[in-house]
Amino acid sequence: METKVIKLDYASPDPKLLGEAGAVLRRGGLVAFPTETVYGLGGDALNPQASRKIYEAKGRPSDNPLIVHIARKRDVYEIARDISPQGEKLMEAFWPGPLTLIFQKKDRVPPETTGGLSTVAVRMPRDPIAAAFIQASGGFVAAPSANVSGRPSTTTADHVLEDLKGRIEMILDGGQAVIGLESTIVDVSVETPVILRPGVITREMLEAVVGEISVDPALIQPDSDKKPKAPGMKYRHYAPRAELTIVEGSPEAVVREINRLTEKWEAQGEKVGILAAYESADKYPRGLVKGVGSRRQEAEIATHLYQVLREFDETEVTRIYSESFADARIGAAIMNRLLKAAGHRVIQV
Ligand code: AMP
Ligand code: MG
């Protein structure tokens, strides 16, 4: 299959091109599209065949449910039922935006889309190209991140092409995704809302709207035998090809340890990559150093993280050492993805 790439202008996306993309979905095909978080791999959420194709194109395990994307708030009532007052408040506060909510599903949503669960994940993206594309596709677009399962999510159309060329009909190119990390997921199908995946909408922001909420214990203690409530969180994810290790400790100790390890492995003929904040990037005389953003601008680190992980895949490095980042606010989402990419390999210094 040939994958067509269509460039769209944010100021005035061509309705004819959007119509063409929408027609692919109405016929049961797949189109990758930009959102403010990462690129999504879209198919008609109400068509079980389309959902099966999504799993196939990504190589994704079929027990890992898809998020249904909508373009108008009122459409949530077509696919979800028993929406709680907290669910209503969170939609009011954060939609459109990078927040996915879990509700009990209506029968219209086929089990293929929800990995057999009785609940459905719903998000209304803020990105205007995403919204126009969803509208042109019939209103309900199932879309996981547009990457091959296990690799870092995609934040540009080029990354999507790298992973999915020949496997999908079309890619809508809207430039770089501004947030760069997947949406926050909150389960509101239970009495006290639970964060299933951290994102740029932080716990503090959610609690300011609905009061106390909890965090899926499997996220806090990844080594425990607790099963994460978002099935996707149990898989190794976001991972570069080289072995990634996070080094944690005071800034000086981290720099010293990464320099020591780099020297040690280089002496044995290995090539070492280093993922660092801009503030410390020039403190590593050896290794291939990539700056990911400034510690004073966590959002910038989020935007570039997956791109930097992918860049390492284009080099010869066999090991990557990463500095760790503050574990609060957006930092919690950054560390969650980094830890998963590292398979939870952490060195404390
Ligand atoms: P992705 O689209 O790649 O960001 O992955 C979607 C994430 O949403 C995965 O971690 C899924 O496990 C999670 N998810 C989707 N639907 C549900 C659901 N009904 N209940 C819990 N988690 C879900
Ligand atoms: Mg994903």
Short mmCIF file of C-alpha atoms and ligand atoms in Angstrom, two decimals:
data_model
loop_
_atom_site.label_atom_id
_atom_site.label_comp_id
_atom_site.label_asym_id
_atom_site.label_seq_id
_atom_site.Cartn_x
_atom_site.Cartn_y
_atom_site.Cartn_z
CA MET A 1 0.00 0.00 0.00
CA GLU A 2 1.26 3.47 -0.80
CA THR A 3 1.14 5.95 2.07
CA LYS A 4 0.11 9.40 0.94
CA VAL A 5 1.45 12.35 2.97
CA ILE A 6 -0.71 15.47 2.91
CA LYS A 7 0.59 18.75 4.27
CA LEU A 8 -2.04 20.92 5.92
CA ASP A 9 -1.90 24.59 6.77
CA TYR A 10 -2.97 25.36 10.35
CA ALA A 11 -4.36 28.77 9.50
CA SER A 12 -6.67 27.36 6.81
CA PRO A 13 -6.61 23.57 6.36
CA ASP A 14 -7.93 22.74 2.89
CA PRO A 15 -11.48 21.32 3.32
CA LYS A 16 -11.06 19.24 0.15
CA LEU A 17 -8.01 17.46 1.54
CA LEU A 18 -9.72 16.94 4.92
CA GLY A 19 -12.70 15.48 3.05
CA GLU A 20 -10.38 13.08 1.25
CA ALA A 21 -8.89 11.95 4.59
CA GLY A 22 -12.38 11.59 6.11
CA ALA A 23 -13.46 9.44 3.15
CA VAL A 24 -10.59 7.02 3.85
CA LEU A 25 -11.93 6.48 7.38
CA ARG A 26 -15.54 6.12 6.22
CA ARG A 27 -14.33 3.35 3.89
CA GLY A 28 -12.68 1.58 6.85
CA GLY A 29 -9.10 2.73 6.15
CA LEU A 30 -6.45 4.31 8.38
CA VAL A 31 -5.11 7.89 8.51
CA ALA A 32 -2.46 9.26 10.91
CA PHE A 33 -3.17 12.82 12.07
CA PRO A 34 -1.60 15.48 14.30
CA THR A 35 -2.96 16.29 17.75
CA GLU A 36 -1.55 18.62 20.42
CA THR A 37 -0.15 15.61 22.37
CA VAL A 38 1.38 13.19 19.80
CA TYR A 39 0.36 11.94 16.33
CA GLY A 40 -2.62 9.55 16.35
CA LEU A 41 -3.29 6.55 14.12
CA GLY A 42 -6.98 6.98 13.28
CA GLY A 43 -9.67 4.56 12.21
CA ASP A 44 -13.49 4.61 12.50
CA ALA A 45 -14.11 3.81 16.18
CA LEU A 46 -17.52 2.30 15.44
CA ASN A 47 -16.18 -0.11 12.79
CA PRO A 48 -14.69 -3.27 14.36
CA GLN A 49 -12.74 -4.04 11.17
CA ALA A 50 -11.02 -0.66 11.31
CA SER A 51 -10.00 -1.22 14.93
CA ARG A 52 -8.52 -4.60 14.00
CA LYS A 53 -6.51 -2.89 11.26
CA ILE A 54 -5.11 -0.39 13.79
CA TYR A 55 -3.79 -3.20 15.99
CA GLU A 56 -2.29 -4.90 12.97
CA ALA A 57 -0.58 -1.78 11.59
CA LYS A 58 1.02 -1.00 14.97
CA GLY A 59 1.73 -4.57 16.01
CA ARG A 60 -0.19 -3.73 19.18
CA PRO A 61 -1.49 -6.41 21.58
CA SER A 62 -5.28 -6.61 21.13
CA ASP A 63 -6.01 -6.36 24.88
CA ASN A 64 -4.72 -2.78 24.85
CA PRO A 65 -7.77 -0.55 24.23
CA LEU A 66 -7.91 2.49 21.93
CA ILE A 67 -8.90 6.05 22.82
CA VAL A 68 -11.97 7.36 20.95
CA HIS A 69 -11.50 10.95 19.75
CA ILE A 70 -14.42 13.31 19.29
CA ALA A 71 -14.74 16.87 17.97
CA ARG A 72 -17.89 18.08 19.77
CA LYS A 73 -18.52 17.74 23.50
CA ARG A 74 -22.08 16.52 23.05
CA ASP A 75 -20.87 13.49 21.08
CA VAL A 76 -19.57 11.91 24.29
CA TYR A 77 -23.20 11.02 25.21
CA GLU A 78 -23.45 8.91 22.03
CA ILE A 79 -20.76 6.49 23.19
CA ALA A 80 -20.60 6.77 27.01
CA ARG A 81 -23.24 6.27 29.73
CA ASP A 82 -23.62 6.93 33.48
CA ILE A 83 -21.33 9.97 33.28
CA SER A 84 -20.58 11.11 36.86
CA PRO A 85 -20.69 14.73 38.05
CA GLN A 86 -16.88 14.61 38.35
CA GLY A 87 -16.67 13.47 34.74
CA GLU A 88 -18.87 16.40 33.70
CA LYS A 89 -16.72 18.88 35.63
CA LEU A 90 -13.48 17.58 34.15
CA MET A 91 -14.86 17.77 30.60
CA GLU A 92 -16.04 21.30 31.29
CA ALA A 93 -12.63 22.34 32.63
CA PHE A 94 -10.23 20.57 30.25
CA TRP A 95 -11.97 19.76 26.95
CA PRO A 96 -10.87 20.35 24.30
CA GLY A 97 -7.39 19.39 25.54
CA PRO A 98 -4.91 16.69 26.57
CA LEU A 99 -7.21 14.83 28.97
CA THR A 100 -8.67 11.35 28.30
CA LEU A 101 -11.59 10.21 30.46
CA ILE A 102 -12.76 6.63 31.04
CA PHE A 103 -16.54 6.05 31.14
CA GLN A 104 -18.90 3.06 30.97
CA LYS A 105 -19.46 2.47 27.26
CA LYS A 106 -22.65 2.29 25.23
CA ASP A 107 -23.29 -0.76 23.02
CA ARG A 108 -22.50 1.22 19.84
CA VAL A 109 -18.81 1.00 20.66
CA PRO A 110 -17.59 -2.42 19.52
CA PRO A 111 -15.46 -4.55 21.89
CA GLU A 112 -12.66 -4.49 19.27
CA THR A 113 -12.18 -0.78 20.02
CA THR A 114 -12.09 -1.18 23.83
CA GLY A 115 -9.98 -4.32 24.04
CA GLY A 116 -13.05 -6.19 25.30
CA LEU A 117 -13.60 -3.80 28.26
CA SER A 118 -17.04 -2.48 29.30
CA THR A 119 -15.52 1.01 29.53
CA VAL A 120 -14.43 3.42 26.81
CA ALA A 121 -11.66 6.05 26.81
CA VAL A 122 -12.71 9.38 25.24
CA ARG A 123 -10.75 12.52 24.38
CA MET A 124 -11.59 15.75 22.61
CA PRO A 125 -8.34 17.17 21.16
CA ARG A 126 -7.72 20.91 20.99
CA ASP A 127 -5.71 20.73 17.76
CA PRO A 128 -7.84 22.34 14.97
CA ILE A 129 -6.62 19.93 12.27
CA ALA A 130 -7.50 16.96 14.49
CA ALA A 131 -10.95 18.42 15.18
CA ALA A 132 -11.68 19.08 11.49
CA PHE A 133 -10.45 15.62 10.51
CA ILE A 134 -12.57 13.88 13.20
CA GLN A 135 -15.60 15.84 12.01
CA ALA A 136 -14.92 14.85 8.38
CA SER A 137 -14.58 11.19 9.41
CA GLY A 138 -18.00 10.82 11.01
CA GLY A 139 -17.22 12.08 14.51
CA PHE A 140 -15.71 9.04 16.31
CA VAL A 141 -12.07 8.28 15.59
CA ALA A 142 -10.26 5.49 17.45
CA ALA A 143 -6.62 6.48 17.66
CA PRO A 144 -3.67 5.16 19.60
CA SER A 145 -0.32 6.86 19.18
CA ALA A 146 0.90 6.53 15.56
CA ASN A 147 4.04 4.50 16.23
CA VAL A 148 5.02 0.85 15.96
CA SER A 149 4.14 -0.73 19.31
CA GLY A 150 7.01 -0.42 21.81
CA ARG A 151 8.79 2.47 20.03
CA PRO A 152 8.63 6.10 21.18
CA SER A 153 5.40 7.86 20.17
CA THR A 154 5.59 10.11 17.11
CA THR A 155 5.63 13.92 17.27
CA THR A 156 6.20 14.70 13.56
CA ALA A 157 4.83 13.33 10.27
CA ASP A 158 8.36 12.12 9.39
CA HIS A 159 8.42 9.93 12.51
CA VAL A 160 5.04 8.46 11.51
CA LEU A 161 6.34 7.71 8.02
CA GLU A 162 9.42 6.05 9.54
CA ASP A 163 7.23 3.64 11.52
CA LEU A 164 4.11 3.13 9.41
CA LYS A 165 5.07 3.68 5.75
CA GLY A 166 3.25 1.16 3.56
CA ARG A 167 0.92 0.13 6.41
CA ILE A 168 -1.63 2.97 6.32
CA GLU A 169 -3.38 4.96 3.58
CA MET A 170 -2.53 8.50 4.59
CA ILE A 171 -0.65 10.83 6.94
CA LEU A 172 -1.84 14.38 7.63
CA ASP A 173 1.24 16.52 8.24
CA GLY A 174 0.59 19.34 10.71
CA GLY A 175 4.19 19.93 11.81
CA GLN A 176 5.54 19.25 15.28
CA ALA A 177 3.12 18.21 18.08
CA VAL A 178 3.40 20.98 20.68
CA ILE A 179 3.00 18.98 23.91
CA GLY A 180 4.95 15.89 22.87
CA LEU A 181 3.64 13.49 25.55
CA GLU A 182 0.41 11.46 25.49
CA SER A 183 -2.73 12.70 27.27
CA THR A 184 -3.38 12.36 30.99
CA ILE A 185 -5.85 9.46 31.51
CA VAL A 186 -8.39 9.67 34.35
CA ASP A 187 -10.91 6.94 35.17
CA VAL A 188 -14.21 8.60 36.11
CA SER A 189 -16.25 5.38 35.91
CA VAL A 190 -15.50 4.83 39.62
CA GLU A 191 -16.52 6.85 42.68
CA THR A 192 -13.19 8.61 43.29
CA PRO A 193 -11.46 9.50 40.00
CA VAL A 194 -8.13 7.73 39.44
CA ILE A 195 -5.16 8.87 37.32
CA LEU A 196 -4.18 5.93 35.11
CA ARG A 197 -1.49 7.77 33.13
CA PRO A 198 0.17 11.09 34.07
CA GLY A 199 0.36 13.87 31.48
CA VAL A 200 0.62 17.65 31.21
CA ILE A 201 -2.75 18.04 32.93
CA THR A 202 -1.34 17.37 36.39
CA ARG A 203 -2.84 15.91 39.55
CA GLU A 204 -2.87 19.40 41.10
CA MET A 205 -4.83 20.81 38.15
CA LEU A 206 -7.37 17.96 38.32
CA GLU A 207 -7.77 18.24 42.11
CA ALA A 208 -8.45 21.97 41.81
CA VAL A 209 -11.58 21.01 39.85
CA VAL A 210 -12.91 17.84 41.52
CA GLY A 211 -11.19 17.60 44.90
CA GLU A 212 -9.13 14.63 45.93
CA ILE A 213 -8.29 12.05 43.32
CA SER A 214 -6.07 8.98 43.51
CA VAL A 215 -3.27 7.58 41.37
CA ASP A 216 -3.25 4.00 40.08
CA PRO A 217 -0.91 2.24 42.56
CA ALA A 218 0.72 0.36 39.68
CA LEU A 219 2.09 3.72 38.45
CA ILE A 220 3.71 4.56 41.79
CA GLN A 221 5.20 1.12 42.45
CA PRO A 222 5.92 -0.32 39.05
CA ASP A 223 7.75 -3.33 40.52
CA SER A 224 4.76 -4.44 42.57
CA ASP A 225 2.65 -7.25 41.13
CA LYS A 226 -0.28 -4.84 40.80
CA LYS A 227 -1.77 -4.80 37.32
CA PRO A 228 -2.12 -1.29 35.87
CA LYS A 229 -5.72 -0.27 35.20
CA ALA A 230 -4.79 1.18 31.81
CA PRO A 231 -3.79 -2.08 30.10
CA GLY A 232 -1.27 -0.26 27.90
CA MET A 233 0.79 0.84 30.90
CA LYS A 234 1.99 -2.71 31.54
CA TYR A 235 3.94 -2.94 28.29
CA ARG A 236 7.52 -1.79 27.76
CA HIS A 237 7.06 1.38 25.83
CA TYR A 238 8.61 4.46 24.34
CA ALA A 239 11.88 2.57 24.17
CA PRO A 240 14.92 3.41 22.04
CA ARG A 241 16.92 0.48 20.62
CA ALA A 242 19.97 1.03 22.86
CA GLU A 243 19.80 0.08 26.53
CA LEU A 244 18.65 3.15 28.46
CA THR A 245 19.54 3.73 32.12
CA ILE A 246 18.48 6.68 34.30
CA VAL A 247 21.00 8.08 36.78
CA GLU A 248 19.46 9.72 39.84
CA GLY A 249 21.09 11.85 42.54
CA SER A 250 22.47 15.35 43.13
CA PRO A 251 23.34 17.14 39.84
CA GLU A 252 27.13 16.94 40.45
CA ALA A 253 27.03 13.24 41.41
CA VAL A 254 24.94 12.41 38.33
CA VAL A 255 27.41 14.15 35.99
CA ARG A 256 30.35 12.39 37.67
CA GLU A 257 28.72 8.94 37.45
CA ILE A 258 27.65 9.33 33.81
CA ASN A 259 31.16 10.48 32.88
CA ARG A 260 32.64 7.48 34.73
CA LEU A 261 30.32 5.00 33.01
CA THR A 262 30.87 6.57 29.60
CA GLU A 263 34.62 6.31 29.97
CA LYS A 264 34.34 2.70 31.15
CA TRP A 265 32.18 1.54 28.21
CA GLU A 266 34.11 3.52 25.61
CA ALA A 267 37.29 1.81 26.80
CA GLN A 268 35.56 -1.47 25.92
CA GLY A 269 34.72 -0.25 22.43
CA GLU A 270 31.05 0.67 23.02
CA LYS A 271 29.41 3.89 21.92
CA VAL A 272 27.53 5.76 24.64
CA GLY A 273 24.69 8.28 24.32
CA ILE A 274 23.88 10.84 27.03
CA LEU A 275 20.49 12.49 27.48
CA ALA A 276 20.95 15.72 29.43
CA ALA A 277 19.29 18.99 30.35
CA TYR A 278 20.62 22.06 28.49
CA GLU A 279 22.11 23.29 31.79
CA SER A 280 24.48 20.32 32.10
CA ALA A 281 24.94 19.19 28.48
CA ASP A 282 28.42 20.76 28.25
CA LYS A 283 29.68 18.89 31.33
CA TYR A 284 30.15 15.65 29.40
CA PRO A 285 33.44 15.62 27.47
CA ARG A 286 32.81 12.14 26.01
CA GLY A 287 29.90 10.26 24.49
CA LEU A 288 27.21 11.48 22.15
CA VAL A 289 25.39 14.16 24.17
CA LYS A 290 21.86 15.29 23.32
CA GLY A 291 20.22 18.17 25.17
CA VAL A 292 16.48 17.63 25.64
CA GLY A 293 15.45 21.00 27.10
CA SER A 294 15.94 23.35 30.02
CA ARG A 295 15.12 22.35 33.60
CA ARG A 296 13.48 25.76 33.95
CA GLN A 297 11.09 24.84 31.10
CA GLU A 298 9.74 21.35 31.79
CA ALA A 299 7.28 21.70 28.90
CA GLU A 300 10.22 22.00 26.52
CA ILE A 301 11.67 18.70 27.81
CA ALA A 302 8.28 17.03 27.25
CA THR A 303 8.10 18.36 23.70
CA HIS A 304 11.52 16.98 22.71
CA LEU A 305 11.79 13.74 24.69
CA TYR A 306 10.53 11.28 22.06
CA GLN A 307 12.37 13.03 19.25
CA VAL A 308 15.66 12.73 21.12
CA LEU A 309 15.02 9.05 21.91
CA ARG A 310 14.37 8.47 18.19
CA GLU A 311 17.52 10.40 17.21
CA PHE A 312 19.61 7.99 19.28
CA ASP A 313 18.17 5.16 17.15
CA GLU A 314 19.84 6.72 14.14
CA THR A 315 23.26 6.53 15.75
CA GLU A 316 25.56 3.65 16.68
CA VAL A 317 25.14 4.05 20.44
CA THR A 318 24.60 0.82 22.36
CA ARG A 319 23.97 2.36 25.77
CA ILE A 320 22.23 5.57 26.78
CA TYR A 321 22.49 7.25 30.18
CA SER A 322 19.88 9.83 31.09
CA GLU A 323 19.82 12.45 33.80
CA SER A 324 16.62 12.31 35.85
CA PHE A 325 14.09 15.11 36.02
CA ALA A 326 12.00 16.60 38.83
CA ASP A 327 9.18 14.23 39.73
CA ALA A 328 6.46 16.84 40.21
CA ARG A 329 3.94 18.50 37.90
CA ILE A 330 4.87 17.88 34.23
CA GLY A 331 8.04 16.24 35.54
CA ALA A 332 5.87 13.35 36.80
CA ALA A 333 4.75 12.62 33.23
CA ILE A 334 8.29 12.99 31.87
CA MET A 335 9.71 10.60 34.49
CA ASN A 336 6.85 8.12 33.92
CA ARG A 337 7.74 7.86 30.20
CA LEU A 338 11.50 7.86 30.79
CA LEU A 339 11.22 5.07 33.39
CA LYS A 340 9.16 2.96 31.00
CA ALA A 341 11.60 3.61 28.17
CA ALA A 342 14.38 2.48 30.52
CA GLY A 343 12.50 -0.65 31.61
CA HIS A 344 12.90 0.87 35.11
CA ARG A 345 16.70 0.59 35.03
CA VAL A 346 17.82 3.27 37.50
CA ILE A 347 21.19 3.88 39.14
CA GLN A 348 21.11 5.88 42.40
CA VAL A 349 24.24 7.89 43.20
P1 AMP B 1 -2.17 5.30 23.31
O1 AMP B 1 -3.34 5.54 22.44
O2 AMP B 1 -1.03 4.65 22.62
O3 AMP B 1 -1.78 6.53 24.04
O4 AMP B 1 -2.69 4.27 24.40
C1 AMP B 1 -3.96 4.43 24.97
C2 AMP B 1 -3.88 4.19 26.44
O5 AMP B 1 -5.19 4.29 26.98
C3 AMP B 1 -3.37 2.78 26.78
O6 AMP B 1 -2.49 2.85 27.87
C4 AMP B 1 -4.66 2.08 27.16
O7 AMP B 1 -4.42 0.99 28.01
C5 AMP B 1 -5.47 3.19 27.81
N1 AMP B 1 -6.92 2.92 27.74
C6 AMP B 1 -7.70 3.00 26.65
N2 AMP B 1 -8.97 2.62 26.93
C7 AMP B 1 -9.00 2.32 28.24
C8 AMP B 1 -10.02 1.86 29.14
N3 AMP B 1 -11.27 1.65 28.73
N4 AMP B 1 -9.67 1.65 30.45
C9 AMP B 1 -8.40 1.88 30.86
N5 AMP B 1 -7.40 2.30 30.06
C10 AMP B 1 -7.68 2.51 28.77
MG MG B 2 1.08 4.51 22.56
#
